[in-house]
């Protein structure tokens, strides 16, 4: 699959439904033409994540969508920071998986997985 100038994979057939991360800008992400330092994404919307904290309550807008997402892509900033086992257990108790990685990798994974129409959510901490 071809990539854009930011190294993000882009589908030649059709863009994924919902928010598209087209690149990186400063310490954040270019999403549908808007730069966001941190971001919360669902297949239907993207919002700035202005006070990024990895706690279940802060991610409720993502976790409470219907239908329930397959998993949460958790971008932990410039480096991978493993979320606490308690946080992961709380999310998995809802039937939602957790995939943690650095935020650049999570942004790339978002494009690939949404290109496959996977019903996922993402929380991306600033770069």
mmCIF file of C-alpha atoms in Angstrom:
data_model
loop_
_atom_site.group_PDB
_atom_site.id
_atom_site.type_symbol
_atom_site.label_atom_id
_atom_site.label_comp_id
_atom_site.label_asym_id
_atom_site.label_seq_id
_atom_site.Cartn_x
_atom_site.Cartn_y
_atom_site.Cartn_z
ATOM 1 C CA UNK A 1 0.000 0.000 0.000
ATOM 2 C CA UNK A 2 1.431 3.443 -0.849
ATOM 3 C CA UNK A 3 2.359 5.952 1.842
ATOM 4 C CA UNK A 4 1.996 9.726 2.026
ATOM 5 C CA UNK A 5 4.774 12.192 2.876
ATOM 6 C CA UNK A 6 4.435 11.434 6.596
ATOM 7 C CA UNK A 7 4.898 7.708 6.002
ATOM 8 C CA UNK A 8 1.226 6.978 6.691
ATOM 9 C CA UNK A 9 -0.367 4.322 4.532
ATOM 10 C CA UNK A 10 -3.074 5.518 2.172
ATOM 11 C CA UNK A 11 -5.523 3.383 0.269
ATOM 12 C CA UNK A 12 -5.713 3.871 -3.475
ATOM 13 C CA UNK A 13 -9.212 2.411 -3.568
ATOM 14 C CA UNK A 14 -10.979 4.691 -1.109
ATOM 15 C CA UNK A 15 -10.152 6.598 2.024
ATOM 16 C CA UNK A 16 -11.339 5.070 5.301
ATOM 17 C CA UNK A 17 -14.610 6.333 6.691
ATOM 18 C CA UNK A 18 -14.305 8.884 9.466
ATOM 19 C CA UNK A 19 -11.274 10.881 10.587
ATOM 20 C CA UNK A 20 -8.106 10.615 8.524
ATOM 21 C CA UNK A 21 -4.681 11.318 10.008
ATOM 22 C CA UNK A 22 -2.736 12.766 7.099
ATOM 23 C CA UNK A 23 0.504 13.595 8.870
ATOM 24 C CA UNK A 24 2.355 15.040 11.822
ATOM 25 C CA UNK A 25 2.758 18.713 12.641
ATOM 26 C CA UNK A 26 5.022 19.924 15.422
ATOM 27 C CA UNK A 27 4.097 17.858 18.442
ATOM 28 C CA UNK A 28 0.750 16.738 17.091
ATOM 29 C CA UNK A 29 -1.324 15.258 14.311
ATOM 30 C CA UNK A 30 -2.974 16.658 11.190
ATOM 31 C CA UNK A 31 -6.470 15.172 11.256
ATOM 32 C CA UNK A 32 -8.913 16.150 8.508
ATOM 33 C CA UNK A 33 -6.922 19.340 7.940
ATOM 34 C CA UNK A 34 -6.862 20.358 11.624
ATOM 35 C CA UNK A 35 -3.767 20.079 13.816
ATOM 36 C CA UNK A 36 -4.367 18.534 17.225
ATOM 37 C CA UNK A 37 -1.643 18.060 19.827
ATOM 38 C CA UNK A 38 -3.437 15.080 21.365
ATOM 39 C CA UNK A 39 -6.504 13.427 19.886
ATOM 40 C CA UNK A 40 -9.403 11.107 20.619
ATOM 41 C CA UNK A 41 -10.728 9.306 17.541
ATOM 42 C CA UNK A 42 -13.653 7.078 16.726
ATOM 43 C CA UNK A 43 -14.715 5.888 13.282
ATOM 44 C CA UNK A 44 -17.152 8.827 13.264
ATOM 45 C CA UNK A 45 -15.337 11.783 14.893
ATOM 46 C CA UNK A 46 -12.056 13.263 16.113
ATOM 47 C CA UNK A 47 -11.684 15.614 19.078
ATOM 48 C CA UNK A 48 -8.689 17.298 20.668
ATOM 49 C CA UNK A 49 -7.463 15.510 23.790
ATOM 50 C CA UNK A 50 -6.532 18.598 25.739
ATOM 51 C CA UNK A 51 -5.628 16.994 29.070
ATOM 52 C CA UNK A 52 -4.302 13.552 28.145
ATOM 53 C CA UNK A 53 -4.393 11.198 31.100
ATOM 54 C CA UNK A 54 -4.516 7.429 30.740
ATOM 55 C CA UNK A 55 -7.479 6.671 32.977
ATOM 56 C CA UNK A 56 -10.750 4.993 32.105
ATOM 57 C CA UNK A 57 -12.888 8.062 32.911
ATOM 58 C CA UNK A 58 -10.876 10.299 30.534
ATOM 59 C CA UNK A 59 -11.501 7.849 27.697
ATOM 60 C CA UNK A 60 -15.223 7.346 28.334
ATOM 61 C CA UNK A 61 -16.240 9.190 25.108
ATOM 62 C CA UNK A 62 -14.317 6.523 23.162
ATOM 63 C CA UNK A 63 -15.296 3.492 25.192
ATOM 64 C CA UNK A 64 -19.012 4.259 25.271
ATOM 65 C CA UNK A 65 -19.613 4.393 21.500
ATOM 66 C CA UNK A 66 -22.041 1.992 19.875
ATOM 67 C CA UNK A 67 -21.361 -0.490 18.629
ATOM 68 C CA UNK A 68 -18.581 -1.192 21.084
ATOM 69 C CA UNK A 69 -15.083 -0.854 19.576
ATOM 70 C CA UNK A 70 -12.902 -3.916 19.020
ATOM 71 C CA UNK A 71 -9.999 -2.274 20.785
ATOM 72 C CA UNK A 72 -8.382 0.947 21.905
ATOM 73 C CA UNK A 73 -5.248 2.081 20.093
ATOM 74 C CA UNK A 74 -3.365 3.927 22.811
ATOM 75 C CA UNK A 75 -0.624 6.264 21.588
ATOM 76 C CA UNK A 76 1.537 7.044 24.614
ATOM 77 C CA UNK A 77 3.529 9.981 23.219
ATOM 78 C CA UNK A 78 7.023 9.909 21.709
ATOM 79 C CA UNK A 79 7.853 6.602 23.424
ATOM 80 C CA UNK A 80 5.931 3.491 24.373
ATOM 81 C CA UNK A 81 4.774 3.671 27.971
ATOM 82 C CA UNK A 82 2.980 0.572 29.149
ATOM 83 C CA UNK A 83 -0.404 1.397 30.676
ATOM 84 C CA UNK A 84 -0.980 0.098 34.178
ATOM 85 C CA UNK A 85 -2.281 -3.452 34.487
ATOM 86 C CA UNK A 86 -5.263 -2.040 36.397
ATOM 87 C CA UNK A 87 -6.172 0.254 33.465
ATOM 88 C CA UNK A 88 -5.821 -2.577 30.927
ATOM 89 C CA UNK A 89 -7.926 -4.908 33.103
ATOM 90 C CA UNK A 90 -10.679 -2.275 33.421
ATOM 91 C CA UNK A 91 -10.842 -1.761 29.638
ATOM 92 C CA UNK A 92 -10.686 -5.479 28.899
ATOM 93 C CA UNK A 93 -13.496 -6.074 31.430
ATOM 94 C CA UNK A 94 -15.664 -4.034 29.027
ATOM 95 C CA UNK A 95 -14.785 -6.485 26.235
ATOM 96 C CA UNK A 96 -12.440 -3.990 24.553
ATOM 97 C CA UNK A 97 -8.793 -4.807 23.860
ATOM 98 C CA UNK A 98 -5.916 -2.384 24.469
ATOM 99 C CA UNK A 99 -3.008 -1.932 22.056
ATOM 100 C CA UNK A 100 -0.398 0.497 23.388
ATOM 101 C CA UNK A 101 2.413 1.929 21.257
ATOM 102 C CA UNK A 102 4.156 5.233 20.685
ATOM 103 C CA UNK A 103 1.822 7.855 19.198
ATOM 104 C CA UNK A 104 3.425 7.895 15.715
ATOM 105 C CA UNK A 105 2.996 4.131 15.420
ATOM 106 C CA UNK A 106 -0.583 4.399 16.689
ATOM 107 C CA UNK A 107 -1.361 7.077 14.075
ATOM 108 C CA UNK A 108 -0.026 4.828 11.314
ATOM 109 C CA UNK A 109 -1.941 1.831 12.679
ATOM 110 C CA UNK A 110 -5.134 3.932 12.741
ATOM 111 C CA UNK A 111 -4.889 4.528 8.995
ATOM 112 C CA UNK A 112 -4.202 0.897 8.174
ATOM 113 C CA UNK A 113 -6.892 -0.534 10.432
ATOM 114 C CA UNK A 114 -9.552 2.008 9.447
ATOM 115 C CA UNK A 115 -8.667 1.304 5.812
ATOM 116 C CA UNK A 116 -9.778 -2.249 6.620
ATOM 117 C CA UNK A 117 -12.997 -0.833 8.159
ATOM 118 C CA UNK A 118 -12.049 -2.097 11.606
ATOM 119 C CA UNK A 119 -14.295 -0.581 14.301
ATOM 120 C CA UNK A 120 -11.647 0.795 16.641
ATOM 121 C CA UNK A 121 -10.984 3.893 18.729
ATOM 122 C CA UNK A 122 -7.729 5.754 19.419
ATOM 123 C CA UNK A 123 -6.322 8.007 22.095
ATOM 124 C CA UNK A 124 -3.157 9.731 20.911
ATOM 125 C CA UNK A 125 -0.983 11.612 23.374
ATOM 126 C CA UNK A 126 1.114 14.502 21.984
ATOM 127 C CA UNK A 127 4.408 13.706 20.304
#
